[in-house]
Amino acid sequence: MEKLIITAALTGAEVTKDIQPNLPVTPDEIAEAAYACYKAGASIIHVHARDEKGNPTQSYEVYKEIKEKIEAKCNIIVQPSTGGATWHTPEERLQPVELKPEMATLSCGTCNFGNEVFMNSSEYMEKFAKRMQELGVKPEVEVFERGMIENAKTLVKKGLLNTPIHFDFVLGVPGACPGTPEDLMHMIHCIPQGSTWTVAGIGRAETPLAMMSIVMGGHVRVGFEDNIYYSKGVLAESNAQLVERIVRIAKEVGREVATPDEARKILNLV
Ligand code: KMH
Ligand code: ZN
Protein backbone atom coordinates (compact mmCIF):
# COMPACT_ATOMS: atom_id res chain seq x y z
CA MET A 1 0.00 0.00 0.00
CA GLU A 2 1.20 3.54 -0.78
CA LYS A 3 2.15 5.72 2.16
CA LEU A 4 -0.64 7.86 3.59
CA ILE A 5 -0.99 11.45 2.39
CA ILE A 6 -2.53 13.67 5.05
CA THR A 7 -4.05 16.99 3.94
CA ALA A 8 -4.75 19.69 6.49
CA ALA A 9 -7.66 21.97 5.53
CA LEU A 10 -6.91 24.75 7.98
CA THR A 11 -9.49 27.48 7.54
CA GLY A 12 -12.22 26.96 4.93
CA ALA A 13 -14.65 29.71 4.01
CA GLU A 14 -17.46 29.05 6.45
CA VAL A 15 -15.93 28.65 9.95
CA THR A 16 -15.39 31.76 12.09
CA LYS A 17 -13.29 32.50 15.16
CA ASP A 18 -16.57 32.92 17.06
CA ILE A 19 -17.20 29.18 16.86
CA GLN A 20 -13.55 28.02 16.73
CA PRO A 21 -11.27 30.58 18.44
CA ASN A 22 -8.15 28.75 17.22
CA LEU A 23 -9.07 29.16 13.53
CA PRO A 24 -6.07 30.53 11.58
CA VAL A 25 -7.15 33.47 9.38
CA THR A 26 -4.27 35.88 8.81
CA PRO A 27 -1.42 34.85 6.47
CA ASP A 28 0.91 34.57 9.50
CA GLU A 29 -1.57 32.43 11.44
CA ILE A 30 -2.17 30.22 8.41
CA ALA A 31 1.57 29.77 7.80
CA GLU A 32 2.15 28.97 11.48
CA ALA A 33 -0.68 26.42 11.52
CA ALA A 34 0.59 24.91 8.25
CA TYR A 35 4.04 24.46 9.77
CA ALA A 36 2.59 22.81 12.88
CA CYS A 37 0.60 20.41 10.64
CA TYR A 38 3.73 19.69 8.58
CA LYS A 39 5.62 18.80 11.77
CA ALA A 40 2.70 16.61 12.84
CA GLY A 41 2.76 14.63 9.55
CA ALA A 42 0.68 16.50 6.95
CA SER A 43 2.06 16.69 3.41
CA ILE A 44 -0.58 18.95 1.80
CA ILE A 45 -2.11 22.20 3.03
CA HIS A 46 -5.49 23.08 1.55
CA VAL A 47 -5.66 26.88 1.72
CA HIS A 48 -8.56 29.33 1.93
CA ALA A 49 -7.62 32.99 2.31
CA ARG A 50 -9.35 35.62 4.43
CA ASP A 51 -9.25 39.43 4.17
CA GLU A 52 -8.30 41.84 7.01
CA LYS A 53 -11.84 41.55 8.40
CA GLY A 54 -11.63 37.76 8.46
CA ASN A 55 -14.02 37.31 5.51
CA PRO A 56 -13.28 34.81 2.72
CA THR A 57 -11.33 36.28 -0.20
CA GLN A 58 -9.92 34.77 -3.38
CA SER A 59 -7.43 37.64 -3.77
CA TYR A 60 -4.33 36.69 -5.73
CA GLU A 61 -2.23 38.89 -3.44
CA VAL A 62 -3.43 37.30 -0.21
CA TYR A 63 -2.93 33.76 -1.57
CA LYS A 64 0.54 34.82 -2.76
CA GLU A 65 1.44 36.05 0.71
CA ILE A 66 0.15 32.85 2.32
CA LYS A 67 1.97 30.62 -0.19
CA GLU A 68 5.26 32.45 0.28
CA LYS A 69 4.95 32.39 4.06
CA ILE A 70 4.25 28.66 4.12
CA GLU A 71 7.06 27.92 1.65
CA ALA A 72 9.51 29.91 3.77
CA LYS A 73 8.87 27.49 6.63
CA CYS A 74 8.69 24.05 4.98
CA ASN A 75 8.33 22.09 1.72
CA ILE A 76 4.70 21.06 2.25
CA ILE A 77 2.47 21.03 -0.88
CA VAL A 78 0.34 24.19 -1.02
CA GLN A 79 -3.10 23.54 -2.51
CA PRO A 80 -5.24 26.70 -2.86
CA SER A 81 -9.01 26.43 -3.05
CA THR A 82 -10.81 27.38 -6.24
CA GLY A 83 -14.09 26.71 -4.43
CA GLY A 84 -13.79 29.83 -2.31
CA ALA A 85 -17.12 30.76 -0.74
CA THR A 86 -20.49 30.08 -2.43
CA TRP A 87 -20.87 33.79 -3.29
CA HIS A 88 -17.50 34.23 -5.07
CA THR A 89 -17.61 34.68 -8.86
CA PRO A 90 -15.81 32.12 -11.05
CA GLU A 91 -13.26 34.80 -11.99
CA GLU A 92 -12.50 35.45 -8.31
CA ARG A 93 -12.30 31.74 -7.57
CA LEU A 94 -9.72 31.13 -10.29
CA GLN A 95 -7.27 33.80 -9.12
CA PRO A 96 -4.98 31.65 -6.92
CA VAL A 97 -4.38 29.28 -9.86
CA GLU A 98 -2.37 32.09 -11.49
CA LEU A 99 0.25 31.57 -8.76
CA LYS A 100 1.00 28.20 -10.41
CA PRO A 101 0.74 26.18 -7.20
CA GLU A 102 1.53 22.46 -7.48
CA MET A 103 -2.14 21.64 -6.89
CA ALA A 104 -5.51 23.35 -6.62
CA THR A 105 -9.03 22.08 -6.03
CA LEU A 106 -11.48 21.55 -8.92
CA SER A 107 -15.08 21.08 -7.82
CA CYS A 108 -16.83 18.86 -10.36
CA GLY A 109 -20.48 19.74 -9.98
CA THR A 110 -23.18 21.87 -8.40
CA CYS A 111 -24.78 20.95 -5.07
CA ASN A 112 -26.64 22.42 -2.15
CA PHE A 113 -24.22 23.62 0.52
CA GLY A 114 -26.03 24.22 3.79
CA ASN A 115 -28.57 26.90 2.91
CA GLU A 116 -26.59 28.01 -0.14
CA VAL A 117 -25.93 26.61 -3.61
CA PHE A 118 -22.34 25.79 -4.58
CA MET A 119 -22.37 26.52 -8.31
CA ASN A 120 -20.14 24.56 -10.67
CA SER A 121 -21.71 24.51 -14.14
CA SER A 122 -20.03 22.70 -17.04
CA GLU A 123 -18.86 26.09 -18.24
CA TYR A 124 -17.06 26.80 -14.92
CA MET A 125 -15.60 23.30 -14.66
CA GLU A 126 -14.21 23.41 -18.18
CA LYS A 127 -12.79 26.88 -17.69
CA PHE A 128 -11.12 25.95 -14.40
CA ALA A 129 -9.77 22.62 -15.71
CA LYS A 130 -8.39 24.25 -18.86
CA ARG A 131 -6.54 26.95 -16.95
CA MET A 132 -5.06 24.43 -14.51
CA GLN A 133 -3.90 22.28 -17.42
CA GLU A 134 -2.33 25.29 -19.17
CA LEU A 135 -0.43 26.27 -16.02
CA GLY A 136 0.59 22.72 -15.02
CA VAL A 137 -1.46 22.79 -11.80
CA LYS A 138 -2.66 19.33 -10.68
CA PRO A 139 -6.37 19.40 -9.84
CA GLU A 140 -7.72 17.69 -6.77
CA VAL A 141 -11.22 16.82 -7.97
CA GLU A 142 -13.70 17.69 -5.21
CA VAL A 143 -16.66 15.32 -5.19
CA PHE A 144 -19.67 16.23 -3.04
CA GLU A 145 -22.15 13.97 -4.88
CA ARG A 146 -21.84 10.76 -6.90
CA GLY A 147 -22.59 12.41 -10.27
CA MET A 148 -19.53 14.61 -9.92
CA ILE A 149 -17.31 11.61 -10.66
CA GLU A 150 -19.00 11.35 -14.07
CA ASN A 151 -18.41 15.06 -14.68
CA ALA A 152 -14.69 14.48 -14.03
CA LYS A 153 -14.71 11.60 -16.53
CA THR A 154 -16.32 13.93 -19.08
CA LEU A 155 -13.50 16.44 -18.55
CA VAL A 156 -11.01 13.63 -19.25
CA LYS A 157 -12.88 12.75 -22.48
CA LYS A 158 -12.75 16.41 -23.54
CA GLY A 159 -8.98 16.43 -22.94
CA LEU A 160 -9.26 19.00 -20.13
CA LEU A 161 -8.26 16.75 -17.23
CA ASN A 162 -5.21 14.47 -17.20
CA THR A 163 -5.19 10.97 -15.72
CA PRO A 164 -4.70 9.51 -13.21
CA ILE A 165 -7.27 11.71 -11.49
CA HIS A 166 -6.85 12.55 -7.81
CA PHE A 167 -10.25 12.70 -6.10
CA ASP A 168 -11.31 14.19 -2.78
CA PHE A 169 -14.63 12.82 -1.51
CA VAL A 170 -16.11 15.55 0.66
CA LEU A 171 -18.85 13.67 2.48
CA GLY A 172 -21.36 14.94 5.01
CA VAL A 173 -21.93 18.51 3.77
CA PRO A 174 -25.52 19.43 4.74
CA GLY A 175 -27.52 19.36 1.49
CA ALA A 176 -25.11 17.01 -0.32
CA CYS A 177 -24.01 13.37 0.02
CA PRO A 178 -23.93 12.07 3.62
CA GLY A 179 -20.77 10.64 5.15
CA THR A 180 -21.66 7.04 5.90
CA PRO A 181 -19.27 4.14 5.23
CA GLU A 182 -21.61 2.96 2.45
CA ASP A 183 -21.40 6.35 0.75
CA LEU A 184 -17.62 6.21 0.73
CA MET A 185 -17.59 2.61 -0.55
CA HIS A 186 -19.88 3.55 -3.42
CA MET A 187 -17.70 6.51 -4.43
CA ILE A 188 -14.57 4.35 -4.45
CA HIS A 189 -16.28 1.78 -6.68
CA CYS A 190 -17.19 4.44 -9.25
CA ILE A 191 -13.78 6.04 -9.91
CA PRO A 192 -11.55 4.98 -12.80
CA GLN A 193 -8.89 2.38 -12.00
CA GLY A 194 -5.54 3.93 -11.24
CA SER A 195 -7.06 7.05 -9.64
CA THR A 196 -5.89 8.20 -6.23
CA TRP A 197 -8.38 9.41 -3.66
CA THR A 198 -8.64 11.09 -0.31
CA VAL A 199 -11.61 11.59 1.98
CA ALA A 200 -12.77 14.65 3.87
CA GLY A 201 -15.50 13.62 6.29
CA ILE A 202 -17.49 16.59 7.54
CA GLY A 203 -18.11 16.97 11.27
CA ARG A 204 -18.59 13.69 13.08
CA ALA A 205 -17.88 11.76 9.84
CA GLU A 206 -14.25 12.95 9.82
CA THR A 207 -12.56 10.31 11.94
CA PRO A 208 -14.60 7.21 10.95
CA LEU A 209 -14.13 7.90 7.23
CA ALA A 210 -10.44 8.65 7.79
CA MET A 211 -10.07 5.26 9.49
CA MET A 212 -11.72 3.51 6.54
CA SER A 213 -9.45 5.30 4.12
CA ILE A 214 -6.32 4.42 6.08
CA VAL A 215 -7.05 0.70 5.86
CA MET A 216 -8.32 0.81 2.26
CA GLY A 217 -5.32 2.57 0.72
CA GLY A 218 -6.91 5.99 0.33
CA HIS A 219 -5.67 9.23 1.80
CA VAL A 220 -7.08 11.55 4.46
CA ARG A 221 -8.05 15.21 4.87
CA VAL A 222 -8.73 16.71 8.28
CA GLY A 223 -8.88 20.25 9.65
CA PHE A 224 -11.13 23.04 10.83
CA GLU A 225 -12.63 23.54 7.36
CA ASP A 226 -14.30 20.16 7.79
CA ASN A 227 -14.56 19.68 11.54
CA ILE A 228 -13.87 21.99 14.48
CA TYR A 229 -14.23 19.37 17.23
CA TYR A 230 -11.83 16.86 18.72
CA SER A 231 -14.65 14.83 20.25
CA LYS A 232 -18.37 15.34 20.86
CA GLY A 233 -18.80 18.88 22.21
CA VAL A 234 -15.05 19.42 22.71
CA LEU A 235 -13.39 21.91 20.37
CA ALA A 236 -10.06 20.87 18.88
CA GLU A 237 -7.07 22.86 20.17
CA SER A 238 -5.48 23.17 16.73
CA ASN A 239 -5.48 21.76 13.22
CA ALA A 240 -2.26 19.94 14.14
CA GLN A 241 -4.09 18.08 16.92
CA LEU A 242 -6.42 16.61 14.28
CA VAL A 243 -3.44 15.63 12.11
CA GLU A 244 -1.70 14.01 15.09
CA ARG A 245 -4.71 11.76 15.69
CA ILE A 246 -4.60 10.49 12.09
CA VAL A 247 -0.86 9.79 12.37
CA ARG A 248 -1.47 7.79 15.56
CA ILE A 249 -4.25 5.72 13.98
CA ALA A 250 -2.14 5.06 10.88
CA LYS A 251 0.76 3.88 13.02
CA GLU A 252 -1.50 1.53 14.97
CA VAL A 253 -2.59 -0.21 11.77
CA GLY A 254 0.85 -0.19 10.17
CA ARG A 255 0.27 2.44 7.44
CA GLU A 256 3.27 4.68 7.00
CA VAL A 257 2.77 8.42 6.59
CA ALA A 258 4.12 10.18 3.47
CA THR A 259 6.49 13.14 3.59
CA PRO A 260 5.68 16.00 1.17
CA ASP A 261 8.24 14.65 -1.34
CA GLU A 262 6.77 11.15 -1.09
CA ALA A 263 3.31 12.65 -1.62
CA ARG A 264 4.62 14.43 -4.74
CA LYS A 265 5.67 11.05 -6.18
CA ILE A 266 2.37 9.34 -5.30
CA LEU A 267 0.42 12.18 -6.96
CA ASN A 268 2.74 12.43 -9.99
CA LEU A 269 3.66 16.02 -9.19
CA VAL A 270 7.32 15.31 -10.01
N1 KMH B 1 -16.33 26.59 0.61
C1 KMH B 1 -17.07 25.75 -0.27
C2 KMH B 1 -18.23 26.48 -0.87
C3 KMH B 1 -12.92 23.94 -2.30
O1 KMH B 1 -12.19 24.39 -1.44
O2 KMH B 1 -12.53 23.72 -3.44
C4 KMH B 1 -16.23 25.18 -1.37
C5 KMH B 1 -15.00 24.52 -0.99
C6 KMH B 1 -14.37 23.66 -2.03
O3 KMH B 1 -14.45 24.66 0.08
ZN1 ZN C 1 -11.94 24.11 0.68
Tab-separated table of C-alpha atoms and ligand atoms in Angstrom:
chain	number	residue	atom	x	y	z
A	1	MET	CA	0.000	0.000	0.000
A	2	GLU	CA	1.202	3.540	-0.777
A	3	LYS	CA	2.151	5.716	2.160
A	4	LEU	CA	-0.638	7.864	3.592
A	5	ILE	CA	-0.992	11.450	2.395
A	6	ILE	CA	-2.532	13.674	5.049
A	7	THR	CA	-4.051	16.988	3.936
A	8	ALA	CA	-4.748	19.694	6.491
A	9	ALA	CA	-7.664	21.969	5.534
A	10	LEU	CA	-6.909	24.752	7.984
A	11	THR	CA	-9.489	27.484	7.542
A	12	GLY	CA	-12.216	26.960	4.934
A	13	ALA	CA	-14.645	29.711	4.006
A	14	GLU	CA	-17.463	29.050	6.455
A	15	VAL	CA	-15.934	28.655	9.946
A	16	THR	CA	-15.391	31.763	12.093
A	17	LYS	CA	-13.288	32.505	15.164
A	18	ASP	CA	-16.573	32.920	17.060
A	19	ILE	CA	-17.199	29.185	16.855
A	20	GLN	CA	-13.546	28.017	16.729
A	21	PRO	CA	-11.271	30.577	18.445
A	22	ASN	CA	-8.151	28.754	17.216
A	23	LEU	CA	-9.066	29.163	13.531
A	24	PRO	CA	-6.066	30.528	11.575
A	25	VAL	CA	-7.153	33.466	9.382
A	26	THR	CA	-4.268	35.882	8.806
A	27	PRO	CA	-1.422	34.847	6.472
A	28	ASP	CA	0.905	34.571	9.498
A	29	GLU	CA	-1.569	32.434	11.443
A	30	ILE	CA	-2.169	30.221	8.412
A	31	ALA	CA	1.573	29.766	7.802
A	32	GLU	CA	2.152	28.971	11.483
A	33	ALA	CA	-0.683	26.420	11.517
A	34	ALA	CA	0.592	24.912	8.251
A	35	TYR	CA	4.045	24.465	9.770
A	36	ALA	CA	2.589	22.810	12.876
A	37	CYS	CA	0.601	20.413	10.644
A	38	TYR	CA	3.730	19.691	8.579
A	39	LYS	CA	5.621	18.799	11.771
A	40	ALA	CA	2.700	16.605	12.835
A	41	GLY	CA	2.759	14.635	9.553
A	42	ALA	CA	0.684	16.501	6.949
A	43	SER	CA	2.056	16.692	3.413
A	44	ILE	CA	-0.581	18.948	1.795
A	45	ILE	CA	-2.108	22.199	3.031
A	46	HIS	CA	-5.490	23.076	1.546
A	47	VAL	CA	-5.663	26.881	1.717
A	48	HIS	CA	-8.558	29.325	1.931
A	49	ALA	CA	-7.619	32.993	2.308
A	50	ARG	CA	-9.351	35.622	4.429
A	51	ASP	CA	-9.247	39.431	4.173
A	52	GLU	CA	-8.305	41.837	7.011
A	53	LYS	CA	-11.841	41.554	8.398
A	54	GLY	CA	-11.628	37.761	8.458
A	55	ASN	CA	-14.019	37.311	5.511
A	56	PRO	CA	-13.279	34.812	2.717
A	57	THR	CA	-11.326	36.276	-0.200
A	58	GLN	CA	-9.917	34.771	-3.382
A	59	SER	CA	-7.433	37.643	-3.770
A	60	TYR	CA	-4.327	36.693	-5.729
A	61	GLU	CA	-2.231	38.894	-3.443
A	62	VAL	CA	-3.433	37.301	-0.212
A	63	TYR	CA	-2.929	33.762	-1.567
A	64	LYS	CA	0.540	34.819	-2.757
A	65	GLU	CA	1.444	36.051	0.707
A	66	ILE	CA	0.152	32.850	2.319
A	67	LYS	CA	1.973	30.618	-0.192
A	68	GLU	CA	5.256	32.454	0.280
A	69	LYS	CA	4.946	32.395	4.061
A	70	ILE	CA	4.255	28.656	4.122
A	71	GLU	CA	7.059	27.915	1.646
A	72	ALA	CA	9.508	29.914	3.773
A	73	LYS	CA	8.873	27.491	6.628
A	74	CYS	CA	8.685	24.045	4.978
A	75	ASN	CA	8.329	22.091	1.720
A	76	ILE	CA	4.701	21.062	2.249
A	77	ILE	CA	2.475	21.026	-0.885
A	78	VAL	CA	0.339	24.185	-1.020
A	79	GLN	CA	-3.104	23.543	-2.508
A	80	PRO	CA	-5.237	26.701	-2.864
A	81	SER	CA	-9.011	26.431	-3.047
A	82	THR	CA	-10.810	27.379	-6.238
A	83	GLY	CA	-14.089	26.706	-4.432
A	84	GLY	CA	-13.789	29.833	-2.307
A	85	ALA	CA	-17.122	30.759	-0.744
A	86	THR	CA	-20.493	30.078	-2.426
A	87	TRP	CA	-20.870	33.790	-3.290
A	88	HIS	CA	-17.504	34.226	-5.066
A	89	THR	CA	-17.609	34.678	-8.856
A	90	PRO	CA	-15.806	32.120	-11.047
A	91	GLU	CA	-13.262	34.802	-11.986
A	92	GLU	CA	-12.505	35.449	-8.306
A	93	ARG	CA	-12.303	31.744	-7.573
A	94	LEU	CA	-9.724	31.133	-10.286
A	95	GLN	CA	-7.273	33.800	-9.121
A	96	PRO	CA	-4.983	31.652	-6.921
A	97	VAL	CA	-4.375	29.284	-9.862
A	98	GLU	CA	-2.374	32.089	-11.488
A	99	LEU	CA	0.253	31.567	-8.759
A	100	LYS	CA	0.997	28.204	-10.414
A	101	PRO	CA	0.738	26.180	-7.203
A	102	GLU	CA	1.531	22.465	-7.482
A	103	MET	CA	-2.142	21.635	-6.894
A	104	ALA	CA	-5.515	23.351	-6.616
A	105	THR	CA	-9.032	22.079	-6.034
A	106	LEU	CA	-11.479	21.550	-8.917
A	107	SER	CA	-15.082	21.078	-7.819
A	108	CYS	CA	-16.828	18.864	-10.364
A	109	GLY	CA	-20.484	19.737	-9.985
A	110	THR	CA	-23.176	21.870	-8.399
A	111	CYS	CA	-24.781	20.955	-5.075
A	112	ASN	CA	-26.639	22.421	-2.145
A	113	PHE	CA	-24.219	23.618	0.524
A	114	GLY	CA	-26.026	24.223	3.790
A	115	ASN	CA	-28.568	26.898	2.906
A	116	GLU	CA	-26.592	28.009	-0.137
A	117	VAL	CA	-25.926	26.611	-3.609
A	118	PHE	CA	-22.340	25.794	-4.580
A	119	MET	CA	-22.372	26.517	-8.312
A	120	ASN	CA	-20.137	24.563	-10.667
A	121	SER	CA	-21.714	24.513	-14.135
A	122	SER	CA	-20.028	22.698	-17.036
A	123	GLU	CA	-18.858	26.088	-18.237
A	124	TYR	CA	-17.062	26.795	-14.916
A	125	MET	CA	-15.605	23.297	-14.660
A	126	GLU	CA	-14.207	23.406	-18.177
A	127	LYS	CA	-12.790	26.880	-17.695
A	128	PHE	CA	-11.116	25.950	-14.400
A	129	ALA	CA	-9.767	22.622	-15.712
A	130	LYS	CA	-8.393	24.252	-18.864
A	131	ARG	CA	-6.543	26.951	-16.950
A	132	MET	CA	-5.055	24.429	-14.512
A	133	GLN	CA	-3.904	22.282	-17.420
A	134	GLU	CA	-2.330	25.294	-19.168
A	135	LEU	CA	-0.430	26.266	-16.022
A	136	GLY	CA	0.591	22.720	-15.018
A	137	VAL	CA	-1.456	22.787	-11.797
A	138	LYS	CA	-2.663	19.330	-10.682
A	139	PRO	CA	-6.372	19.402	-9.844
A	140	GLU	CA	-7.718	17.692	-6.770
A	141	VAL	CA	-11.220	16.817	-7.974
A	142	GLU	CA	-13.695	17.689	-5.214
A	143	VAL	CA	-16.659	15.317	-5.189
A	144	PHE	CA	-19.675	16.230	-3.037
A	145	GLU	CA	-22.151	13.972	-4.876
A	146	ARG	CA	-21.835	10.762	-6.895
A	147	GLY	CA	-22.585	12.407	-10.274
A	148	MET	CA	-19.529	14.612	-9.924
A	149	ILE	CA	-17.309	11.609	-10.662
A	150	GLU	CA	-19.002	11.348	-14.072
A	151	ASN	CA	-18.411	15.060	-14.677
A	152	ALA	CA	-14.692	14.484	-14.029
A	153	LYS	CA	-14.713	11.597	-16.530
A	154	THR	CA	-16.322	13.935	-19.077
A	155	LEU	CA	-13.503	16.438	-18.549
A	156	VAL	CA	-11.011	13.635	-19.248
A	157	LYS	CA	-12.885	12.753	-22.479
A	158	LYS	CA	-12.753	16.406	-23.540
A	159	GLY	CA	-8.979	16.435	-22.941
A	160	LEU	CA	-9.258	18.997	-20.134
A	161	LEU	CA	-8.258	16.747	-17.230
A	162	ASN	CA	-5.209	14.468	-17.197
A	163	THR	CA	-5.192	10.966	-15.722
A	164	PRO	CA	-4.698	9.509	-13.213
A	165	ILE	CA	-7.265	11.709	-11.492
A	166	HIS	CA	-6.848	12.555	-7.814
A	167	PHE	CA	-10.253	12.698	-6.102
A	168	ASP	CA	-11.306	14.192	-2.779
A	169	PHE	CA	-14.625	12.818	-1.511
A	170	VAL	CA	-16.109	15.552	0.659
A	171	LEU	CA	-18.845	13.666	2.476
A	172	GLY	CA	-21.357	14.944	5.007
A	173	VAL	CA	-21.928	18.511	3.768
A	174	PRO	CA	-25.522	19.433	4.737
A	175	GLY	CA	-27.516	19.359	1.492
A	176	ALA	CA	-25.111	17.013	-0.321
A	177	CYS	CA	-24.005	13.366	0.021
A	178	PRO	CA	-23.931	12.071	3.619
A	179	GLY	CA	-20.769	10.644	5.145
A	180	THR	CA	-21.664	7.036	5.903
A	181	PRO	CA	-19.269	4.136	5.230
A	182	GLU	CA	-21.614	2.957	2.446
A	183	ASP	CA	-21.403	6.353	0.746
A	184	LEU	CA	-17.620	6.212	0.726
A	185	MET	CA	-17.594	2.611	-0.551
A	186	HIS	CA	-19.885	3.555	-3.421
A	187	MET	CA	-17.697	6.513	-4.434
A	188	ILE	CA	-14.573	4.353	-4.454
A	189	HIS	CA	-16.279	1.778	-6.682
A	190	CYS	CA	-17.195	4.444	-9.246
A	191	ILE	CA	-13.783	6.035	-9.909
A	192	PRO	CA	-11.546	4.979	-12.801
A	193	GLN	CA	-8.888	2.376	-12.005
A	194	GLY	CA	-5.538	3.929	-11.240
A	195	SER	CA	-7.055	7.049	-9.637
A	196	THR	CA	-5.887	8.197	-6.231
A	197	TRP	CA	-8.375	9.411	-3.656
A	198	THR	CA	-8.642	11.092	-0.311
A	199	VAL	CA	-11.607	11.589	1.976
A	200	ALA	CA	-12.769	14.652	3.874
A	201	GLY	CA	-15.502	13.624	6.286
A	202	ILE	CA	-17.488	16.594	7.544
A	203	GLY	CA	-18.112	16.971	11.266
A	204	ARG	CA	-18.594	13.689	13.083
A	205	ALA	CA	-17.878	11.760	9.840
A	206	GLU	CA	-14.254	12.951	9.816
A	207	THR	CA	-12.557	10.308	11.941
A	208	PRO	CA	-14.596	7.210	10.951
A	209	LEU	CA	-14.130	7.897	7.227
A	210	ALA	CA	-10.441	8.647	7.787
A	211	MET	CA	-10.067	5.261	9.489
A	212	MET	CA	-11.724	3.513	6.537
A	213	SER	CA	-9.454	5.304	4.121
A	214	ILE	CA	-6.316	4.424	6.075
A	215	VAL	CA	-7.046	0.702	5.860
A	216	MET	CA	-8.325	0.810	2.259
A	217	GLY	CA	-5.321	2.567	0.722
A	218	GLY	CA	-6.906	5.989	0.326
A	219	HIS	CA	-5.666	9.234	1.802
A	220	VAL	CA	-7.085	11.552	4.464
A	221	ARG	CA	-8.047	15.206	4.871
A	222	VAL	CA	-8.733	16.710	8.278
A	223	GLY	CA	-8.884	20.249	9.648
A	224	PHE	CA	-11.133	23.038	10.832
A	225	GLU	CA	-12.632	23.542	7.356
A	226	ASP	CA	-14.303	20.162	7.788
A	227	ASN	CA	-14.564	19.681	11.544
A	228	ILE	CA	-13.875	21.991	14.481
A	229	TYR	CA	-14.231	19.367	17.233
A	230	TYR	CA	-11.829	16.857	18.717
A	231	SER	CA	-14.646	14.832	20.252
A	232	LYS	CA	-18.374	15.343	20.863
A	233	GLY	CA	-18.796	18.882	22.211
A	234	VAL	CA	-15.046	19.415	22.710
A	235	LEU	CA	-13.391	21.913	20.368
A	236	ALA	CA	-10.058	20.869	18.885
A	237	GLU	CA	-7.068	22.859	20.165
A	238	SER	CA	-5.480	23.168	16.733
A	239	ASN	CA	-5.476	21.764	13.224
A	240	ALA	CA	-2.265	19.937	14.145
A	241	GLN	CA	-4.093	18.084	16.918
A	242	LEU	CA	-6.425	16.612	14.275
A	243	VAL	CA	-3.437	15.626	12.107
A	244	GLU	CA	-1.702	14.013	15.093
A	245	ARG	CA	-4.709	11.756	15.688
A	246	ILE	CA	-4.595	10.489	12.086
A	247	VAL	CA	-0.859	9.791	12.373
A	248	ARG	CA	-1.465	7.789	15.563
A	249	ILE	CA	-4.249	5.722	13.982
A	250	ALA	CA	-2.138	5.063	10.879
A	251	LYS	CA	0.758	3.884	13.021
A	252	GLU	CA	-1.496	1.528	14.970
A	253	VAL	CA	-2.588	-0.211	11.771
A	254	GLY	CA	0.848	-0.189	10.165
A	255	ARG	CA	0.271	2.435	7.440
A	256	GLU	CA	3.267	4.681	7.003
A	257	VAL	CA	2.767	8.420	6.592
A	258	ALA	CA	4.122	10.177	3.472
A	259	THR	CA	6.487	13.138	3.589
A	260	PRO	CA	5.684	16.000	1.171
A	261	ASP	CA	8.238	14.655	-1.336
A	262	GLU	CA	6.774	11.152	-1.087
A	263	ALA	CA	3.307	12.646	-1.624
A	264	ARG	CA	4.620	14.427	-4.736
A	265	LYS	CA	5.673	11.054	-6.182
A	266	ILE	CA	2.374	9.342	-5.305
A	267	LEU	CA	0.421	12.183	-6.959
A	268	ASN	CA	2.736	12.433	-9.985
A	269	LEU	CA	3.660	16.024	-9.185
A	270	VAL	CA	7.324	15.306	-10.011
B	1	KMH	N1	-16.333	26.593	0.605
B	1	KMH	C1	-17.069	25.748	-0.274
B	1	KMH	C2	-18.234	26.476	-0.867
B	1	KMH	C3	-12.918	23.936	-2.302
B	1	KMH	O1	-12.186	24.390	-1.445
B	1	KMH	O2	-12.530	23.716	-3.444
B	1	KMH	C4	-16.228	25.175	-1.368
B	1	KMH	C5	-14.995	24.521	-0.992
B	1	KMH	C6	-14.368	23.660	-2.025
B	1	KMH	O3	-14.455	24.664	0.082
B	2	ZN	ZN	-11.938	24.106	0.678
